[in-house]
mmCIF file of C-alpha atoms in Angstrom:
data_model
loop_
_atom_site.group_PDB
_atom_site.id
_atom_site.type_symbol
_atom_site.label_atom_id
_atom_site.label_comp_id
_atom_site.label_asym_id
_atom_site.label_seq_id
_atom_site.Cartn_x
_atom_site.Cartn_y
_atom_site.Cartn_z
ATOM 1 C CA MET I 1 40.435 -75.477 -94.132
ATOM 2 C CA ALA I 2 41.911 -72.927 -91.783
ATOM 3 C CA LEU I 3 43.097 -69.945 -93.311
ATOM 4 C CA VAL I 4 44.719 -66.713 -91.592
ATOM 5 C CA THR I 5 43.641 -63.377 -93.578
ATOM 6 C CA ASP I 6 43.741 -59.902 -93.019
ATOM 7 C CA PRO I 7 40.392 -58.394 -91.756
ATOM 8 C CA GLY I 8 37.662 -57.840 -94.530
ATOM 9 C CA GLU I 9 39.493 -59.843 -97.240
ATOM 10 C CA PHE I 10 37.441 -62.185 -99.454
ATOM 11 C CA LEU I 11 38.763 -65.710 -98.472
ATOM 12 C CA GLY I 12 38.305 -64.730 -94.687
ATOM 13 C CA GLU I 13 34.331 -63.931 -95.517
ATOM 14 C CA LEU I 14 33.904 -67.388 -96.862
ATOM 15 C CA ALA I 15 32.521 -70.272 -95.138
ATOM 16 C CA GLY I 16 34.703 -73.648 -94.760
ATOM 17 C CA GLU I 17 33.134 -75.536 -97.516
ATOM 18 C CA GLU I 18 33.242 -72.621 -100.176
ATOM 19 C CA VAL I 19 36.844 -72.302 -99.129
ATOM 20 C CA ASP I 20 37.262 -76.205 -99.926
ATOM 21 C CA ASP I 21 35.130 -75.926 -103.276
ATOM 22 C CA LEU I 22 37.570 -72.786 -104.280
ATOM 23 C CA PHE I 23 40.878 -74.608 -103.620
ATOM 24 C CA ARG I 24 39.456 -77.313 -105.727
ATOM 25 C CA SER I 25 38.925 -75.133 -108.644
ATOM 26 C CA GLY I 26 42.572 -73.978 -108.658
ATOM 27 C CA ARG I 27 46.217 -74.723 -107.931
ATOM 28 C CA ARG I 28 48.899 -73.108 -105.608
ATOM 29 C CA ARG I 29 51.375 -70.926 -106.931
ATOM 30 C CA ARG I 30 54.540 -69.059 -105.323
ATOM 31 C CA TRP I 31 56.026 -65.883 -106.553
ATOM 32 C CA PRO I 32 59.314 -64.343 -105.410
ATOM 33 C CA CYS I 33 59.432 -60.610 -104.110
ATOM 34 C CA GLY I 34 59.070 -58.114 -107.285
ATOM 35 C CA ALA I 35 57.448 -60.765 -109.584
ATOM 36 C CA THR I 36 54.575 -59.195 -111.546
ATOM 37 C CA LEU I 37 51.266 -61.513 -111.074
ATOM 38 C CA PHE I 38 49.691 -59.630 -114.204
ATOM 39 C CA SER I 39 49.752 -56.340 -115.830
ATOM 40 C CA GLU I 40 47.655 -53.706 -116.742
ATOM 41 C CA GLY I 41 46.081 -54.048 -120.298
ATOM 42 C CA ASP I 42 46.458 -58.067 -120.179
ATOM 43 C CA GLN I 43 43.472 -60.144 -121.014
ATOM 44 C CA SER I 44 42.139 -61.836 -118.096
ATOM 45 C CA THR I 45 42.462 -65.496 -117.968
ATOM 46 C CA THR I 46 42.997 -66.016 -113.930
ATOM 47 C CA VAL I 47 42.011 -64.698 -110.842
ATOM 48 C CA VAL I 48 44.647 -65.007 -107.742
ATOM 49 C CA PHE I 49 43.929 -65.134 -104.028
ATOM 50 C CA VAL I 50 46.889 -64.170 -101.690
ATOM 51 C CA LEU I 51 47.105 -66.689 -98.883
ATOM 52 C CA SER I 52 50.582 -65.143 -97.704
ATOM 53 C CA GLY I 53 52.723 -62.238 -98.131
ATOM 54 C CA ARG I 54 51.622 -58.828 -99.557
ATOM 55 C CA ALA I 55 51.336 -57.240 -103.087
ATOM 56 C CA LYS I 56 50.769 -54.115 -104.648
ATOM 57 C CA VAL I 57 48.148 -52.780 -107.109
ATOM 58 C CA PHE I 58 49.379 -50.155 -109.358
ATOM 59 C CA SER I 59 49.086 -48.311 -112.542
ATOM 60 C CA LEU I 60 51.565 -46.544 -114.857
ATOM 61 C CA THR I 61 51.496 -43.136 -116.211
ATOM 62 C CA ALA I 62 52.149 -41.787 -119.324
ATOM 63 C CA HIS I 63 55.511 -40.528 -118.330
ATOM 64 C CA GLY I 64 56.373 -44.331 -116.843
ATOM 65 C CA GLY I 65 55.961 -43.051 -113.345
ATOM 66 C CA GLU I 66 54.097 -45.527 -110.872
ATOM 67 C CA VAL I 67 50.872 -44.894 -109.075
ATOM 68 C CA LEU I 68 50.105 -47.060 -106.377
ATOM 69 C CA LEU I 69 46.595 -48.255 -105.701
ATOM 70 C CA ALA I 70 46.667 -50.423 -103.047
ATOM 71 C CA ILE I 71 48.236 -53.012 -100.992
ATOM 72 C CA ARG I 72 46.785 -56.386 -100.567
ATOM 73 C CA GLY I 73 47.606 -59.059 -97.844
ATOM 74 C CA PRO I 74 46.545 -62.706 -97.183
ATOM 75 C CA GLY I 75 42.804 -63.514 -98.039
ATOM 76 C CA ALA I 76 42.648 -60.868 -100.839
ATOM 77 C CA LEU I 77 41.303 -61.639 -104.363
ATOM 78 C CA LEU I 78 42.925 -60.126 -107.129
ATOM 79 C CA GLY I 79 41.971 -59.473 -110.986
ATOM 80 C CA GLU I 80 38.083 -59.915 -110.053
ATOM 81 C CA MET I 81 37.191 -56.790 -111.841
ATOM 82 C CA SER I 82 38.454 -57.971 -115.369
ATOM 83 C CA ALA I 83 37.121 -61.414 -114.633
ATOM 84 C CA LEU I 84 33.504 -60.307 -114.000
ATOM 85 C CA ASP I 85 33.553 -57.782 -116.871
ATOM 86 C CA GLY I 86 35.938 -59.579 -119.416
ATOM 87 C CA ALA I 87 37.654 -56.294 -120.040
ATOM 88 C CA PRO I 88 41.691 -56.005 -120.103
ATOM 89 C CA ARG I 89 43.230 -55.665 -116.662
ATOM 90 C CA SER I 90 42.898 -52.083 -115.095
ATOM 91 C CA ALA I 91 46.204 -52.209 -113.131
ATOM 92 C CA SER I 92 49.127 -54.176 -112.629
ATOM 93 C CA VAL I 93 50.165 -56.213 -109.437
ATOM 94 C CA ALA I 94 53.414 -57.143 -108.048
ATOM 95 C CA ALA I 95 54.906 -58.878 -105.040
ATOM 96 C CA LEU I 96 56.144 -56.765 -102.195
ATOM 97 C CA GLU I 97 57.002 -60.052 -100.581
ATOM 98 C CA PRO I 98 57.310 -63.670 -101.474
ATOM 99 C CA LEU I 99 53.805 -64.749 -102.038
ATOM 100 C CA GLU I 100 51.864 -68.129 -101.756
ATOM 101 C CA THR I 101 48.822 -67.592 -103.977
ATOM 102 C CA LEU I 102 45.727 -69.776 -105.289
ATOM 103 C CA VAL I 103 45.287 -69.226 -108.969
ATOM 104 C CA VAL I 104 41.817 -70.076 -110.234
ATOM 105 C CA PRO I 105 41.045 -69.827 -114.243
ATOM 106 C CA VAL I 106 38.117 -67.220 -114.647
ATOM 107 C CA SER I 107 35.762 -69.960 -115.929
ATOM 108 C CA SER I 108 36.283 -71.751 -112.780
ATOM 109 C CA PHE I 109 35.775 -68.680 -110.652
ATOM 110 C CA LEU I 110 32.685 -67.608 -112.316
ATOM 111 C CA LYS I 111 31.025 -71.160 -112.061
ATOM 112 C CA PHE I 112 32.130 -71.137 -108.256
ATOM 113 C CA LEU I 113 30.486 -67.750 -107.912
ATOM 114 C CA GLN I 114 27.184 -69.333 -109.839
ATOM 115 C CA ASP I 115 27.152 -72.056 -107.390
ATOM 116 C CA HIS I 116 27.604 -70.140 -104.362
ATOM 117 C CA PRO I 117 25.278 -67.288 -104.567
ATOM 118 C CA ALA I 118 26.226 -65.799 -100.852
ATOM 119 C CA ALA I 119 29.794 -65.783 -102.044
ATOM 120 C CA ALA I 120 28.829 -63.439 -105.023
ATOM 121 C CA MET I 121 27.166 -61.087 -102.663
ATOM 122 C CA ARG I 122 30.145 -61.270 -100.960
ATOM 123 C CA ILE I 123 32.167 -59.748 -103.916
ATOM 124 C CA VAL I 124 29.595 -57.440 -104.719
ATOM 125 C CA ARG I 125 30.364 -55.825 -101.028
ATOM 126 C CA MET I 126 33.957 -56.014 -101.332
ATOM 127 C CA ILE I 127 33.872 -54.217 -104.766
ATOM 128 C CA VAL I 128 31.633 -51.270 -102.986
ATOM 129 C CA ALA I 129 34.012 -51.153 -100.036
ATOM 130 C CA ARG I 130 37.075 -50.832 -102.338
ATOM 131 C CA LEU I 131 35.147 -48.086 -104.285
ATOM 132 C CA ARG I 132 34.192 -46.163 -101.298
ATOM 133 C CA ASP I 133 37.923 -46.408 -100.264
ATOM 134 C CA SER I 134 39.051 -45.059 -103.731
ATOM 135 C CA ASP I 135 36.666 -42.266 -103.483
ATOM 136 C CA ARG I 136 37.914 -41.202 -100.011
ATOM 137 C CA LYS I 137 41.599 -41.316 -101.187
ATOM 138 C CA ARG I 138 40.672 -39.281 -103.795
ATOM 139 C CA VAL I 139 38.946 -36.300 -101.585
ATOM 140 C CA GLU I 140 42.310 -36.757 -99.387
ATOM 141 C CA PHE I 141 44.443 -35.876 -102.673
ATOM 142 C CA GLY I 142 42.652 -32.915 -102.967
ATOM 143 C CA THR I 143 42.351 -31.689 -99.327
ATOM 144 C CA TYR I 144 45.500 -32.637 -97.730
ATOM 145 C CA ASP I 145 48.915 -31.661 -97.718
ATOM 146 C CA THR I 146 51.864 -34.223 -98.451
ATOM 147 C CA LEU I 147 52.627 -34.537 -94.632
ATOM 148 C CA GLY I 148 48.724 -35.296 -93.945
ATOM 149 C CA ARG I 149 48.658 -37.856 -96.959
ATOM 150 C CA VAL I 150 51.804 -39.578 -95.866
ATOM 151 C CA ALA I 151 50.376 -39.883 -92.029
ATOM 152 C CA LEU I 152 46.755 -41.003 -93.340
ATOM 153 C CA ARG I 153 48.838 -43.864 -95.425
ATOM 154 C CA LEU I 154 51.035 -44.553 -92.150
ATOM 155 C CA VAL I 155 48.112 -44.840 -90.108
ATOM 156 C CA GLU I 156 46.495 -47.288 -92.225
ATOM 157 C CA LEU I 157 49.609 -49.554 -92.637
ATOM 158 C CA ALA I 158 49.857 -49.524 -88.874
ATOM 159 C CA GLU I 159 46.127 -50.468 -88.462
ATOM 160 C CA ARG I 160 46.155 -53.157 -91.106
ATOM 161 C CA PHE I 161 49.792 -54.475 -90.997
ATOM 162 C CA GLY I 162 51.303 -53.397 -87.908
ATOM 163 C CA ALA I 163 53.262 -55.376 -85.367
ATOM 164 C CA THR I 164 53.064 -54.053 -81.624
ATOM 165 C CA GLY I 165 56.040 -54.271 -79.741
ATOM 166 C CA SER I 166 58.139 -52.553 -77.361
ATOM 167 C CA GLU I 167 59.271 -49.518 -79.347
ATOM 168 C CA GLY I 168 55.498 -49.101 -80.807
ATOM 169 C CA VAL I 169 53.889 -50.390 -83.765
ATOM 170 C CA GLN I 170 56.271 -51.961 -86.605
ATOM 171 C CA ILE I 171 54.846 -51.560 -90.102
ATOM 172 C CA THR I 172 55.585 -54.968 -91.608
ATOM 173 C CA VAL I 173 54.953 -54.049 -95.057
ATOM 174 C CA PRO I 174 58.546 -53.426 -96.911
ATOM 175 C CA LEU I 175 57.480 -50.216 -98.539
ATOM 176 C CA SER I 176 60.371 -48.001 -100.346
ATOM 177 C CA GLN I 177 59.996 -44.311 -100.108
ATOM 178 C CA ASP I 178 59.226 -44.217 -104.106
ATOM 179 C CA GLU I 179 56.532 -46.715 -103.373
ATOM 180 C CA LEU I 180 54.912 -44.507 -100.354
ATOM 181 C CA ALA I 181 55.297 -41.414 -103.045
ATOM 182 C CA ALA I 182 53.414 -43.389 -105.184
ATOM 183 C CA TRP I 183 50.813 -44.359 -102.954
ATOM 184 C CA THR I 184 50.406 -40.657 -101.609
ATOM 185 C CA GLY I 185 50.629 -38.921 -105.099
ATOM 186 C CA SER I 186 53.858 -36.902 -103.869
ATOM 187 C CA SER I 187 57.235 -36.538 -105.005
ATOM 188 C CA ARG I 188 60.128 -38.645 -102.955
ATOM 189 C CA GLU I 189 61.392 -35.540 -101.894
ATOM 190 C CA SER I 190 58.195 -34.526 -100.394
ATOM 191 C CA VAL I 191 57.945 -37.874 -98.572
ATOM 192 C CA THR I 192 61.269 -37.739 -97.348
ATOM 193 C CA LYS I 193 60.857 -34.099 -95.861
ATOM 194 C CA ALA I 194 57.354 -35.662 -94.286
ATOM 195 C CA LEU I 195 59.143 -38.637 -92.928
ATOM 196 C CA ARG I 196 61.606 -36.237 -91.393
ATOM 197 C CA THR I 197 58.922 -34.045 -89.815
ATOM 198 C CA LEU I 198 57.436 -37.075 -88.135
ATOM 199 C CA ARG I 199 60.859 -38.055 -86.880
ATOM 200 C CA ARG I 200 61.607 -35.179 -85.509
ATOM 201 C CA HIS I 201 58.222 -34.905 -83.492
ATOM 202 C CA GLY I 202 58.927 -38.028 -82.084
ATOM 203 C CA VAL I 203 56.022 -40.003 -83.668
ATOM 204 C CA ILE I 204 58.012 -42.538 -85.930
ATOM 205 C CA THR I 205 61.340 -43.888 -86.176
ATOM 206 C CA THR I 206 62.723 -45.015 -89.816
ATOM 207 C CA GLN I 207 65.044 -47.411 -91.379
ATOM 208 C CA ARG I 208 65.565 -48.716 -94.758
ATOM 209 C CA ARG I 209 62.101 -50.210 -95.862
ATOM 210 C CA SER I 210 61.027 -50.070 -92.448
ATOM 211 C CA VAL I 211 58.926 -47.672 -90.361
ATOM 212 C CA SER I 212 57.847 -47.925 -86.578
ATOM 213 C CA VAL I 213 55.008 -45.829 -85.242
ATOM 214 C CA ILE I 214 56.281 -44.901 -81.552
ATOM 215 C CA ASP I 215 52.949 -42.856 -81.049
ATOM 216 C CA LEU I 216 49.999 -43.980 -83.282
ATOM 217 C CA ASN I 217 47.468 -41.714 -81.656
ATOM 218 C CA LEU I 218 49.670 -38.562 -82.492
ATOM 219 C CA LEU I 219 49.662 -39.834 -85.793
ATOM 220 C CA ARG I 220 46.180 -40.149 -86.337
ATOM 221 C CA ALA I 221 45.937 -36.716 -84.896
ATOM 222 C CA ARG I 222 48.285 -35.433 -87.674
ATOM 223 C CA ALA I 223 46.433 -37.091 -90.219
ATOM 224 C CA ARG I 224 43.017 -35.282 -89.699
#
């Protein structure tokens, strides 16, 4: 089965027969924009593979605020941690766009990994890569100002989800300023100020839930 996935995501790393076996283990399901796929603290019964669209992974603070942990696109595996260790969900997942997914029961997913050792090793590598990314972002929070953190996340979005056009690279993920603030550990007011600064220097243009990067090299330089 041919799939178009984001680079490095789990489904894109599987061989054709592995993909076919995985699809036989689950069922397709669609989710509207804003739908919650699962919530932090829930007991794990399924894992979810993103086939199209994008989802956000987030956690809620004690005061009801949101901390955005990651954005996942086509090919991504969601819910693997609780499936593997049996603990409750460590984060929530919601649809940023309409999603098409493959939902696989945990028992079927674990049997799939037992039957396909190479796929199990890819899970290990994926988890290690995510842990490294989490460690890197933790360092960024302690060493970069808000403008630097916003620039870093815009570079990541442009490189992962950018569409190149006549006016630069349009970021196709519809993030709000509140969500960008939650991803950078900043206030909405600080993010608004950072975006205004980048606009003033001709690095980006913005519209509602839309950012276009006019000069990606300059944005990368500001993110250093």
